[in-house]
XYZ file of C-alpha atoms in Angstrom:
716
model
C -173.173 -33.727 -67.354
C -176.316 -31.564 -66.669
C -174.052 -29.338 -64.495
C -171.172 -29.413 -67.071
C -173.635 -28.185 -69.761
C -174.795 -25.231 -67.147
C -171.529 -24.267 -66.417
C -170.329 -23.574 -70.417
C -173.630 -21.911 -70.761
C -172.469 -19.261 -67.525
C -169.266 -19.043 -69.275
C -170.419 -18.070 -72.670
C -173.305 -15.834 -71.737
C -170.202 -13.753 -69.434
C -167.885 -13.869 -72.595
C -170.742 -12.481 -75.148
C -171.329 -9.847 -72.040
C -167.694 -8.686 -72.374
C -167.724 -8.732 -75.640
C -170.515 -6.378 -75.714
C -169.128 -4.235 -72.883
C -165.636 -4.142 -75.001
C -167.412 -2.707 -78.072
C -169.327 -0.132 -76.000
C -165.715 0.945 -74.537
C -164.290 0.990 -78.246
C -167.267 2.764 -79.109
C -166.639 5.502 -76.783
C -164.081 6.909 -79.078
C -164.864 9.340 -81.270
C -163.189 11.889 -83.695
C -164.667 15.112 -82.742
C -162.801 17.893 -84.394
C -160.006 18.310 -87.127
C -157.742 21.636 -87.141
C -154.704 22.630 -89.382
C -151.845 25.154 -88.516
C -149.030 26.251 -90.361
C -145.329 26.035 -89.223
C -142.178 27.832 -90.386
C -140.210 25.950 -93.250
C -143.069 24.856 -95.250
C -144.398 22.517 -92.593
C -147.834 22.194 -91.456
C -149.783 20.314 -88.711
C -152.617 18.180 -88.485
C -154.609 18.112 -85.105
C -157.279 15.413 -84.438
C -159.265 15.522 -81.317
C -161.150 12.394 -79.836
C -163.446 11.715 -77.263
C -160.944 9.310 -75.374
C -157.664 8.597 -75.940
C -157.091 7.259 -79.205
C -155.272 4.523 -80.279
C -152.491 4.056 -82.023
C -152.744 5.310 -85.804
C -151.681 2.575 -88.668
C -150.548 4.589 -91.910
C -148.916 4.271 -94.936
C -147.998 6.678 -97.745
C -148.674 6.436 -101.912
C -146.162 8.060 -104.000
C -148.072 8.610 -107.316
C -150.695 10.274 -106.264
C -148.722 11.466 -103.180
C -151.017 10.795 -100.195
C -150.468 10.077 -96.491
C -153.119 7.570 -95.180
C -153.796 7.011 -91.387
C -156.520 4.218 -90.325
C -157.454 4.708 -86.831
C -158.900 1.261 -85.685
C -162.162 1.100 -83.599
C -162.833 4.805 -84.001
C -166.319 6.612 -85.006
C -166.093 10.168 -86.944
C -168.516 12.836 -85.444
C -167.482 15.180 -87.977
C -170.039 17.263 -89.851
C -168.187 16.919 -93.026
C -165.726 14.730 -94.779
C -163.619 16.806 -97.033
C -161.674 19.401 -96.114
C -159.721 22.043 -98.350
C -156.432 23.027 -97.748
C -154.454 26.326 -98.400
C -151.137 24.662 -97.720
C -148.363 24.708 -100.549
C -147.932 21.143 -100.629
C -151.093 20.370 -99.452
C -154.589 20.402 -100.995
C -157.340 18.550 -98.872
C -158.007 16.127 -95.748
C -160.667 13.545 -96.578
C -161.744 11.908 -93.140
C -163.987 8.435 -94.141
C -165.573 6.397 -91.514
C -167.205 3.115 -91.621
C -168.369 0.823 -88.723
C -164.914 -0.687 -87.285
C -162.845 2.411 -88.114
C -161.889 5.726 -89.556
C -159.429 6.615 -92.043
C -157.860 9.958 -92.859
C -156.535 10.849 -96.155
C -154.086 13.671 -96.443
C -153.915 14.359 -100.491
C -150.732 16.570 -101.213
C -148.869 17.624 -103.909
C -145.853 15.859 -103.148
C -144.679 13.619 -101.229
C -143.152 14.772 -97.870
C -141.770 13.365 -94.470
C -143.980 13.205 -91.731
C -144.024 12.315 -88.223
C -147.190 11.577 -85.628
C -147.559 11.541 -81.928
C -149.834 11.408 -79.541
C -150.691 14.081 -77.261
C -153.422 13.376 -74.652
C -156.736 12.666 -76.397
C -155.434 14.174 -79.893
C -152.919 12.939 -82.801
C -150.452 15.277 -84.037
C -149.661 14.937 -87.875
C -146.649 17.001 -88.484
C -145.643 17.457 -92.357
C -142.413 18.237 -93.134
C -140.507 17.942 -90.078
C -136.368 17.952 -90.041
C -136.718 15.953 -92.996
C -138.351 13.089 -90.732
C -140.459 10.317 -92.003
C -142.161 7.460 -90.390
C -140.294 4.124 -90.459
C -140.876 1.849 -93.269
C -140.775 -1.671 -94.506
C -139.367 -2.842 -97.454
C -141.135 -0.698 -100.439
C -143.218 -2.403 -103.018
C -145.005 -0.925 -106.265
C -144.462 2.748 -104.722
C -146.127 2.105 -101.450
C -144.657 2.334 -98.025
C -146.133 0.506 -94.784
C -145.333 3.222 -92.203
C -144.964 2.830 -88.418
C -145.113 6.220 -86.428
C -143.300 5.295 -83.383
C -139.243 6.065 -84.760
C -137.582 9.073 -85.623
C -135.447 9.242 -88.742
C -133.487 12.555 -87.526
C -131.197 10.747 -85.388
C -127.735 10.048 -85.913
C -126.524 8.191 -88.831
C -125.764 4.599 -88.097
C -125.100 3.291 -91.628
C -123.390 3.775 -94.487
C -123.063 3.684 -98.460
C -119.802 2.012 -99.510
C -120.336 2.481 -103.179
C -122.409 4.482 -105.864
C -121.575 2.593 -109.634
C -123.329 2.842 -113.019
C -123.687 -0.229 -115.623
C -125.283 -0.853 -119.103
C -127.233 -4.036 -119.122
C -127.712 -6.111 -122.232
C -130.823 -5.153 -123.596
C -129.901 -1.333 -123.330
C -130.978 -0.844 -119.843
C -129.510 1.393 -116.829
C -128.248 -0.111 -113.817
C -127.414 1.993 -110.976
C -125.839 -0.325 -108.160
C -125.267 1.059 -104.810
C -123.094 -1.045 -101.932
C -124.498 -0.606 -98.410
C -122.538 -1.026 -95.445
C -125.898 -3.262 -93.473
C -128.715 -4.603 -95.461
C -131.113 -3.415 -93.033
C -130.660 0.050 -94.060
C -134.278 1.726 -94.582
C -134.693 2.818 -97.979
C -137.291 4.914 -99.614
C -137.879 4.709 -103.553
C -140.299 7.435 -105.217
C -140.647 8.924 -108.926
C -141.423 12.068 -109.592
C -141.052 14.048 -112.845
C -139.704 11.329 -115.080
C -136.726 11.150 -112.419
C -136.532 8.336 -109.555
C -135.378 9.380 -106.121
C -133.629 6.821 -103.609
C -133.490 7.948 -99.508
C -131.436 6.076 -97.723
C -132.209 7.243 -93.806
C -129.604 7.236 -91.309
C -127.204 6.534 -93.614
C -124.014 8.369 -94.272
C -122.448 9.110 -97.481
C -118.360 9.394 -97.894
C -117.465 12.722 -99.435
C -115.354 10.899 -102.253
C -119.149 9.545 -103.564
C -120.708 13.056 -102.839
C -120.552 13.401 -106.486
C -122.316 13.589 -109.794
C -121.748 10.984 -112.353
C -122.833 12.433 -116.165
C -123.482 8.787 -117.898
C -124.926 9.839 -121.232
C -122.382 7.914 -123.520
C -124.011 4.703 -122.329
C -126.872 5.066 -124.565
C -129.333 4.345 -121.650
C -132.683 6.158 -120.050
C -130.353 7.324 -117.002
C -128.749 10.642 -117.735
C -127.160 11.466 -114.847
C -126.759 9.838 -111.084
C -126.527 12.715 -108.457
C -125.425 11.607 -104.948
C -125.581 13.831 -101.858
C -125.757 14.038 -97.794
C -127.676 16.327 -95.612
C -126.505 15.213 -92.336
C -129.086 12.505 -91.694
C -130.612 11.113 -94.906
C -128.060 10.113 -97.800
C -130.113 11.116 -101.330
C -129.306 9.249 -104.752
C -131.209 11.115 -107.431
C -131.811 9.420 -110.963
C -132.291 11.750 -113.582
C -133.603 9.884 -116.650
C -134.927 11.203 -120.464
C -137.041 9.165 -122.555
C -139.752 6.507 -121.759
C -138.858 3.672 -119.620
C -139.777 1.092 -117.049
C -138.097 1.071 -114.099
C -137.544 -2.193 -111.071
C -135.392 -1.726 -107.864
C -134.526 -4.845 -105.757
C -131.800 -5.464 -103.079
C -129.081 -8.765 -103.041
C -127.692 -8.729 -99.433
C -125.840 -5.704 -99.018
C -126.378 -4.426 -102.634
C -129.057 -2.032 -103.641
C -129.922 -2.481 -107.429
C -131.819 0.324 -109.438
C -132.815 -0.845 -113.415
C -134.167 1.350 -115.898
C -135.171 -0.368 -119.049
C -136.414 1.595 -121.880
C -139.884 1.172 -123.464
C -140.522 1.049 -127.098
C -143.864 2.256 -128.916
C -145.264 -1.461 -129.312
C -144.761 -1.614 -125.069
C -146.035 1.528 -124.763
C -149.298 0.725 -126.829
C -149.439 -2.436 -125.227
C -149.158 -1.086 -122.064
C -151.753 1.382 -122.478
C -154.295 -1.050 -124.331
C -153.835 -3.734 -121.117
C -154.198 -0.566 -118.709
C -156.861 1.583 -119.929
C -157.670 2.887 -116.041
C -157.160 6.846 -115.716
C -158.299 7.576 -112.140
C -156.795 8.554 -109.440
C -155.344 6.014 -107.112
C -156.323 5.033 -103.805
C -156.021 2.037 -101.063
C -159.099 0.056 -99.523
C -158.191 -2.600 -96.720
C -161.014 -3.816 -95.192
C -162.610 -7.035 -93.724
C -166.280 -8.027 -94.265
C -167.398 -4.620 -95.202
C -170.777 -3.843 -96.432
C -170.990 -3.076 -100.249
C -172.782 -0.009 -99.721
C -170.278 1.628 -97.574
C -167.192 0.660 -100.115
C -169.448 2.711 -102.542
C -169.852 5.608 -100.361
C -165.996 5.868 -99.774
C -165.204 5.510 -103.466
C -168.139 8.415 -103.740
C -166.670 10.288 -101.179
C -163.143 9.841 -102.798
C -164.543 10.912 -106.474
C -166.817 13.335 -105.224
C -169.461 11.807 -107.265
C -173.222 11.712 -106.571
C -174.116 7.857 -105.895
C -177.459 6.278 -106.635
C -177.742 2.756 -105.189
C -180.514 0.639 -105.844
C -182.299 -1.198 -102.918
C -181.195 -4.425 -104.308
C -177.477 -3.119 -103.635
C -176.579 -5.443 -100.802
C -174.136 -7.998 -99.078
C -170.656 -7.506 -97.680
C -166.973 -7.790 -99.344
C -163.326 -8.060 -98.135
C -160.821 -6.431 -100.229
C -157.498 -5.360 -99.950
C -156.413 -3.168 -102.642
C -152.949 -0.373 -102.418
C -152.440 2.108 -104.867
C -154.919 1.506 -107.695
C -157.251 3.498 -109.556
C -160.585 4.628 -108.556
C -162.283 3.185 -111.453
C -160.495 0.148 -111.270
C -161.487 -0.731 -107.882
C -164.598 0.026 -108.690
C -165.068 -2.401 -111.224
C -163.418 -4.844 -109.278
C -166.278 -4.656 -106.531
C -168.699 -4.189 -108.956
C -167.768 -7.380 -110.874
C -167.233 -9.250 -107.348
C -170.895 -9.027 -106.714
C -172.752 -8.780 -110.252
C -173.226 -5.636 -110.177
C -173.367 -2.762 -113.166
C -172.969 1.143 -113.162
C -174.249 3.620 -115.337
C -172.918 7.440 -115.000
C -174.524 10.711 -115.966
C -172.592 13.746 -115.671
C -171.510 13.301 -112.044
C -174.105 10.997 -110.871
C -173.030 7.395 -110.687
C -175.905 4.743 -110.525
C -175.140 1.328 -109.355
C -177.796 -1.637 -109.539
C -177.462 -5.319 -110.244
C -176.468 -6.064 -114.267
C -179.829 -7.722 -114.773
C -182.022 -5.057 -112.919
C -180.101 -2.505 -115.203
C -180.324 -4.205 -118.402
C -184.247 -4.304 -118.151
C -184.507 -0.909 -116.826
C -182.617 -0.309 -120.412
C -185.165 -2.491 -122.639
C -188.587 -1.259 -121.056
C -187.056 2.204 -121.640
C -186.329 1.246 -125.289
C -190.026 0.228 -125.553
C -191.485 3.351 -124.155
C -189.077 5.231 -126.620
C -190.448 3.178 -129.493
C -194.335 3.767 -128.193
C -194.307 7.788 -127.734
C -192.424 7.313 -131.368
C -195.281 5.747 -132.768
C -197.922 8.113 -131.298
C -195.742 11.251 -131.716
C -197.256 13.915 -134.349
C -195.910 14.255 -137.735
C -194.973 17.417 -139.208
C -193.271 18.825 -142.656
C -189.797 20.206 -143.044
C -188.059 21.218 -146.218
C -184.792 20.498 -146.083
C -182.822 22.547 -149.067
C -179.414 20.262 -150.015
C -176.676 23.105 -150.686
C -174.134 21.136 -152.463
C -175.163 17.220 -153.378
C -177.890 15.985 -155.467
C -181.021 15.705 -153.587
C -181.751 12.571 -155.677
C -178.782 10.742 -154.699
C -179.110 11.407 -150.879
C -183.133 10.508 -151.737
C -181.972 6.877 -152.947
C -179.268 6.847 -150.096
C -181.632 7.314 -147.396
C -184.947 6.160 -148.710
C -186.448 3.644 -146.054
C -188.650 1.918 -148.652
C -185.734 1.434 -151.099
C -187.639 4.082 -153.616
C -190.733 3.746 -155.703
C -189.325 1.017 -157.975
C -188.993 -1.197 -155.373
C -186.198 -2.064 -153.194
C -184.606 -4.847 -151.527
C -185.088 -5.882 -147.807
C -181.471 -5.291 -147.355
C -181.556 -1.738 -148.247
C -184.616 -1.512 -145.914
C -182.530 -2.881 -143.087
C -179.435 -0.747 -143.637
C -181.457 2.514 -143.758
C -184.398 1.614 -141.214
C -182.926 3.819 -138.543
C -183.393 7.339 -140.497
C -186.628 7.175 -141.266
C -189.671 6.003 -138.994
C -192.277 3.717 -140.320
C -194.522 6.507 -140.891
C -191.772 8.812 -142.229
C -191.739 10.010 -146.147
C -189.883 12.304 -148.278
C -190.476 13.703 -151.840
C -187.534 14.886 -154.111
C -188.104 18.158 -155.781
C -185.226 18.547 -158.195
C -185.975 21.836 -159.738
C -184.953 23.253 -156.321
C -182.765 20.513 -155.090
C -185.116 20.134 -152.259
C -185.930 17.053 -149.858
C -189.416 17.726 -148.891
C -189.420 15.251 -145.281
C -192.486 14.272 -143.601
C -191.391 12.316 -140.210
C -191.387 13.100 -136.222
C -189.939 15.782 -134.576
C -186.781 13.839 -133.250
C -186.632 11.892 -136.540
C -186.761 15.426 -138.609
C -183.889 16.796 -136.330
C -181.976 13.658 -136.801
C -181.986 13.656 -140.599
C -180.901 17.588 -140.499
C -177.884 16.885 -138.527
C -177.047 13.601 -140.728
C -177.807 15.802 -143.925
C -175.560 19.089 -142.457
C -172.322 16.041 -142.299
C -172.921 14.965 -145.504
C -173.959 18.131 -147.462
C -170.323 19.604 -147.976
C -168.706 20.900 -150.222
C -166.262 18.544 -152.264
C -162.379 19.274 -151.945
C -160.973 20.051 -155.195
C -157.717 19.306 -156.507
C -155.931 20.860 -159.333
C -153.961 18.326 -161.256
C -151.430 19.721 -163.364
C -150.079 17.526 -166.118
C -146.842 17.890 -168.173
C -146.423 15.499 -171.021
C -142.839 15.551 -172.716
C -142.770 13.629 -176.272
C -138.763 13.588 -176.808
C -137.863 12.190 -180.666
C -134.397 11.173 -181.738
C -134.000 10.012 -185.165
C -130.816 9.035 -187.051
C -130.622 7.999 -190.787
C -127.697 7.126 -192.817
C -127.460 6.233 -196.816
C -124.964 5.204 -198.847
C -125.489 4.660 -202.629
C -124.046 4.806 -206.432
C -124.815 5.480 -209.833
C -123.154 4.342 -212.878
C -123.553 4.993 -216.864
C -122.328 3.128 -219.553
C -122.716 4.448 -223.399
C -120.532 4.027 -226.720
C -121.090 2.906 -230.690
C -118.926 1.367 -232.849
C -118.925 2.034 -236.491
C -117.634 -0.993 -238.550
C -118.274 -0.033 -242.096
C -121.754 1.534 -242.635
C -123.653 -0.147 -239.934
C -123.464 1.539 -236.352
C -123.066 -1.011 -233.199
C -124.251 0.754 -229.951
C -124.371 -0.252 -226.101
C -125.825 2.099 -223.096
C -126.915 1.272 -219.577
C -130.813 0.898 -220.954
C -132.853 0.907 -224.231
C -133.825 5.216 -223.514
C -130.028 5.816 -223.502
C -130.298 5.537 -227.524
C -132.709 7.840 -227.633
C -131.369 10.965 -224.900
C -130.512 13.988 -226.010
C -127.050 13.840 -225.154
C -125.050 10.944 -225.684
C -121.045 9.974 -226.568
C -122.151 9.456 -230.512
C -122.593 13.577 -230.461
C -119.414 14.172 -228.807
C -117.492 11.918 -230.888
C -118.691 12.932 -234.284
C -118.046 16.622 -233.465
C -121.681 17.948 -232.301
C -120.533 19.902 -229.215
C -123.842 21.591 -228.851
C -124.757 19.122 -226.110
C -121.574 17.658 -224.481
C -122.672 19.713 -221.326
C -125.674 17.751 -220.481
C -124.108 14.428 -221.282
C -123.260 14.180 -217.252
C -127.002 14.261 -216.507
C -128.204 12.086 -218.820
C -129.923 9.163 -216.560
C -131.026 7.697 -219.518
C -127.838 5.507 -219.682
C -127.165 4.690 -216.448
C -126.694 1.019 -215.692
C -126.889 0.933 -211.847
C -129.124 3.877 -210.344
C -128.779 3.008 -206.649
C -128.053 6.707 -205.734
C -129.316 8.346 -202.776
C -132.163 10.524 -203.091
C -131.167 14.689 -202.269
C -127.557 13.268 -201.067
C -125.648 15.658 -198.432
C -122.517 14.730 -200.425
C -121.436 12.784 -203.881
C -118.555 12.143 -205.722
C -118.743 11.539 -209.612
C -116.418 10.308 -211.930
C -116.020 10.577 -215.475
C -114.024 8.655 -218.492
C -114.745 9.451 -222.301
C -112.864 7.848 -225.114
C -113.193 7.687 -228.871
C -116.539 5.706 -228.901
C -117.205 5.156 -225.408
C -118.367 7.157 -222.566
C -118.569 5.787 -218.772
C -119.803 7.610 -215.367
C -119.904 6.782 -211.896
C -120.807 8.827 -208.625
C -121.079 7.742 -205.312
C -123.635 9.729 -202.862
C -124.139 9.827 -199.190
C -126.375 10.940 -196.590
C -126.118 11.320 -192.719
C -129.171 12.412 -190.747
C -129.733 12.754 -187.457
C -132.386 14.874 -185.398
C -133.656 15.929 -181.717
C -136.858 16.773 -181.018
C -139.371 17.861 -178.016
C -142.971 18.786 -177.816
C -144.043 19.861 -174.824
C -148.080 20.211 -173.591
C -148.979 21.305 -170.118
C -152.691 20.654 -169.379
C -154.256 21.737 -166.244
C -157.855 20.634 -164.675
C -159.862 20.737 -162.089
C -161.653 18.003 -160.090
C -163.405 17.361 -157.153
C -162.187 14.477 -154.616
C -162.993 10.792 -156.129
C -163.747 12.303 -159.651
C -162.517 11.175 -162.676
C -160.846 13.856 -165.001
C -159.545 13.089 -168.189
C -156.554 14.589 -170.419
C -156.624 13.654 -174.403
C -154.600 14.391 -177.126
C -153.715 13.095 -180.311
C -155.420 13.118 -183.830
C -158.732 11.196 -185.749
C -157.633 8.996 -188.473
C -160.810 8.877 -191.183
C -161.650 6.177 -193.154
C -164.214 5.071 -195.634
C -166.950 2.300 -194.491
C -169.293 0.916 -196.540
C -172.923 0.062 -195.755
C -174.903 -2.928 -196.488
C -176.560 -0.689 -199.298
C -173.517 -0.138 -200.958
C -172.858 3.221 -199.916
C -169.827 4.668 -198.105
C -169.650 7.328 -195.174
C -166.252 8.881 -193.654
C -165.928 7.459 -189.838
C -162.848 8.727 -187.390
C -160.803 6.343 -185.128
C -159.007 8.049 -182.575
C -155.028 7.628 -182.005
C -154.402 9.897 -179.262
C -152.703 9.879 -175.975
C -155.588 9.816 -172.990
C -154.514 10.510 -169.493
C -156.991 9.477 -166.899
C -156.519 10.513 -163.261
C -159.080 10.039 -159.734
C -157.847 11.497 -157.158
C -158.671 10.534 -153.128
C -157.448 13.088 -150.269
C -156.540 10.950 -147.269
C -156.856 12.380 -143.708
C -153.162 13.446 -143.395
C -153.539 15.590 -146.681
C -151.845 13.203 -148.930
C -153.521 12.266 -152.182
C -154.100 8.720 -153.774
C -154.127 8.718 -157.484
C -155.942 6.317 -159.490
C -153.873 6.532 -163.094
C -154.465 5.430 -166.465
C -152.469 6.157 -169.771
C -152.861 5.099 -173.128
C -150.849 5.700 -175.758
C -152.787 4.821 -179.652
C -150.910 4.891 -182.947
C -151.742 3.939 -186.540
C -150.141 0.804 -187.095
C -151.017 0.136 -190.522
C -154.340 0.029 -192.926
C -156.513 -3.013 -193.705
C -157.604 -3.659 -196.547
C -160.856 -1.997 -196.570
C -159.397 1.007 -195.941
C -159.924 0.860 -191.914
C -156.820 2.002 -189.784
C -155.385 -0.751 -187.620
C -154.475 0.958 -183.949
C -151.740 -0.201 -181.699
C -152.329 0.755 -178.021
C -149.876 1.113 -175.300
C -151.544 1.168 -171.795
C -150.313 2.009 -167.990
C -152.347 1.580 -165.344
C -151.479 1.850 -161.972
C -152.015 3.790 -158.305
C -149.803 6.151 -156.478
C -149.602 7.953 -153.257
C -147.860 11.356 -153.449
C -147.863 14.515 -150.926
C -149.574 17.877 -151.968
C -147.777 19.658 -154.515
C -145.249 16.910 -155.047
C -144.233 15.771 -158.664
C -144.884 12.224 -159.912
C -142.736 11.239 -163.138
C -143.998 8.749 -165.283
C -141.706 7.478 -168.101
C -142.952 4.079 -169.031
C -143.378 4.852 -172.818
C -140.586 4.172 -174.667
C -140.720 3.242 -178.517
C -137.406 2.417 -180.958
C -137.870 1.929 -184.503
C -134.924 0.170 -186.177
C -135.081 0.331 -190.323
C -132.001 -1.485 -192.188
C -132.509 -1.692 -196.118
C -130.375 -3.158 -198.459
C -130.437 -2.862 -202.336
C -128.235 -4.638 -205.042
C -127.515 -5.922 -208.145
C -127.601 -9.399 -208.128
C -124.318 -10.918 -207.558
C -122.475 -7.635 -208.884
C -123.461 -6.230 -205.354
C -121.995 -9.344 -203.524
C -118.697 -8.835 -204.857
C -116.103 -7.919 -202.217
C -115.163 -4.232 -201.925
C -116.193 -3.553 -205.833
C -119.894 -4.527 -204.675
C -120.427 -1.035 -203.233
C -120.715 0.040 -206.620
C -123.370 -1.764 -207.245
C -125.538 -1.486 -204.032
C -127.789 0.806 -201.728
C -127.382 0.926 -197.837
C -129.986 2.486 -195.567
C -129.839 2.750 -191.742
C -132.919 4.313 -190.135
C -133.206 4.364 -186.200
C -136.120 6.335 -184.483
C -136.141 6.723 -180.917
C -139.525 8.044 -179.133
C -140.191 8.631 -175.354
C -143.021 9.764 -173.588
C -142.945 11.671 -170.231
C -145.420 12.387 -168.144
C -145.288 14.527 -165.109
C -148.155 15.023 -162.462
C -148.446 17.445 -159.724
C -151.757 17.340 -157.969
C -152.585 20.536 -155.563
C -155.169 20.245 -152.298
C -157.085 23.886 -153.216
C -157.553 25.730 -150.167
C -161.115 26.116 -149.066
C -160.841 29.472 -148.654
C -160.148 29.780 -152.399
C -163.690 28.620 -153.060
C -165.413 30.792 -150.731
């Protein structure tokens, strides 16, 4: 047993010695130099020199942003700097990041280009843009291609595309369907400038499929599908328009790309769900120190990093093509850390430590405020009322004593030691407080003490009247005399008919001096229901030896139209009421308790009240109140009774647009009949004993309101 234990210890010691020796050997490989060279055809070369033969790099690419990433396992970086600026047409910079177990080389490009790598002795050569060849990739996910660097795609094509077709999906998406001869065809997909580009390496495109499909009429995000072949690689360019989301998938030998349109709601949901906007990066580490990860992110973003001494621990993460700010938040949340950024300086510490530090800072500021000297400042208020501002910002709620709620709401305006006095004559606030509070108060006054925007309200009040009146009446008179013997018997339409200056008796007896006035003798009328001031009449007379009968039918029809237009204008400020009044005052006598009377007045007017409010988008919200008063009748005391018609509404109109209110419409109809009892009801003949009146009065009030926002330049 003891011999077995002794042998085990020796084996374990030997194993540990081998590991130590192996790590020392690996640690001897170091990146000593990096150089760059321009090649013909828009290509360039990146050469990396090592102290020993380097291991085979592990690489992958990112489409957005365009990057080529090479990982060198068990290689240490001995370079003096980490970032190298490039002046190539399609490259911006190279970043070299070193950790304890690997070195990563990141090539930042403007757009993705094919590349190839090779090992040349103690050097690795990265050739970008070489003969349209790229490293062989595994199936693509989320815009990332995992690269191997051993295969050259410039070799002769071995596969082919059997068909390129387009379809419209049930939800309006555009489907590009590509039939392949072999499901193992290597495919690269990328998105650039709103278009989707597919590249099929070592794949032949038949001449019959080398064409452009115009699919605009299908009403999908896809506008064109352009297929082409350059001798080794087949390319399918999908040109799209509008906002869309695309997805690519393969089933056996069929490769399908779907472009689905996005609604405004979906776009807003995407923005709200994903609020990170930093450049994308990839991190793939096992058991790496948190400080090293923070340093990598700082080097990537060119930020200055300050990490607290309490930041420690290790983390394992694999993040591919994520924004750097999201990656930073993930690392901080995983380790209970928090950050504060001031300018280009990033400070990282445990969340509790940062909270305690900020609390101490608040207490220190409070102590400084309590000890800071006081000074007095005269603040001249230009447009507002200084007294109103004082009541708004008074910490203590005014001299009369305000509520605690008012004090709490305004406690941040002035300090506990601050005070203010208002001079109404000069519209000035005399403020005594610390320097910081005075500056803050002045900034607040500058924001509030501004001229109120003016609104010109043009009102056109149109009162339209339409009257119709029809009258029909008749007058009939009867006079006569009979002289049997010495007595006389007379009859007339009224007693006054016997005393009239002209009567049939005179005409019968031969006195012709008053015959011309017989027809106008109203005293003898039996029925006097004629129209006053008729437009037309018809008279009939019958004179016998001793009897005189006269008949007159008169009629009147009156139709009139009238229009009264008034166009008042009033200038008012934003959220300030403007009123327009037009009408009369009705006098009446009011008796007092002592018996004396006094003349008082009641208004019977058309009142228009408008309160405009200017919205941020330049429209106007108007609170409108329209009142139409009229005299209905007089009370027994002589006081007039007023009928009120009121409209109260709110409307939104554009600057300079006209709002029409036509809700005040009045119709008055009067039908009056005067007749002789019984005789007026006799059919046909009753027309001679009746007077008919039909009177229709229509009145409509139209109000046109046009608000206009005055240009501030006109007020200067």
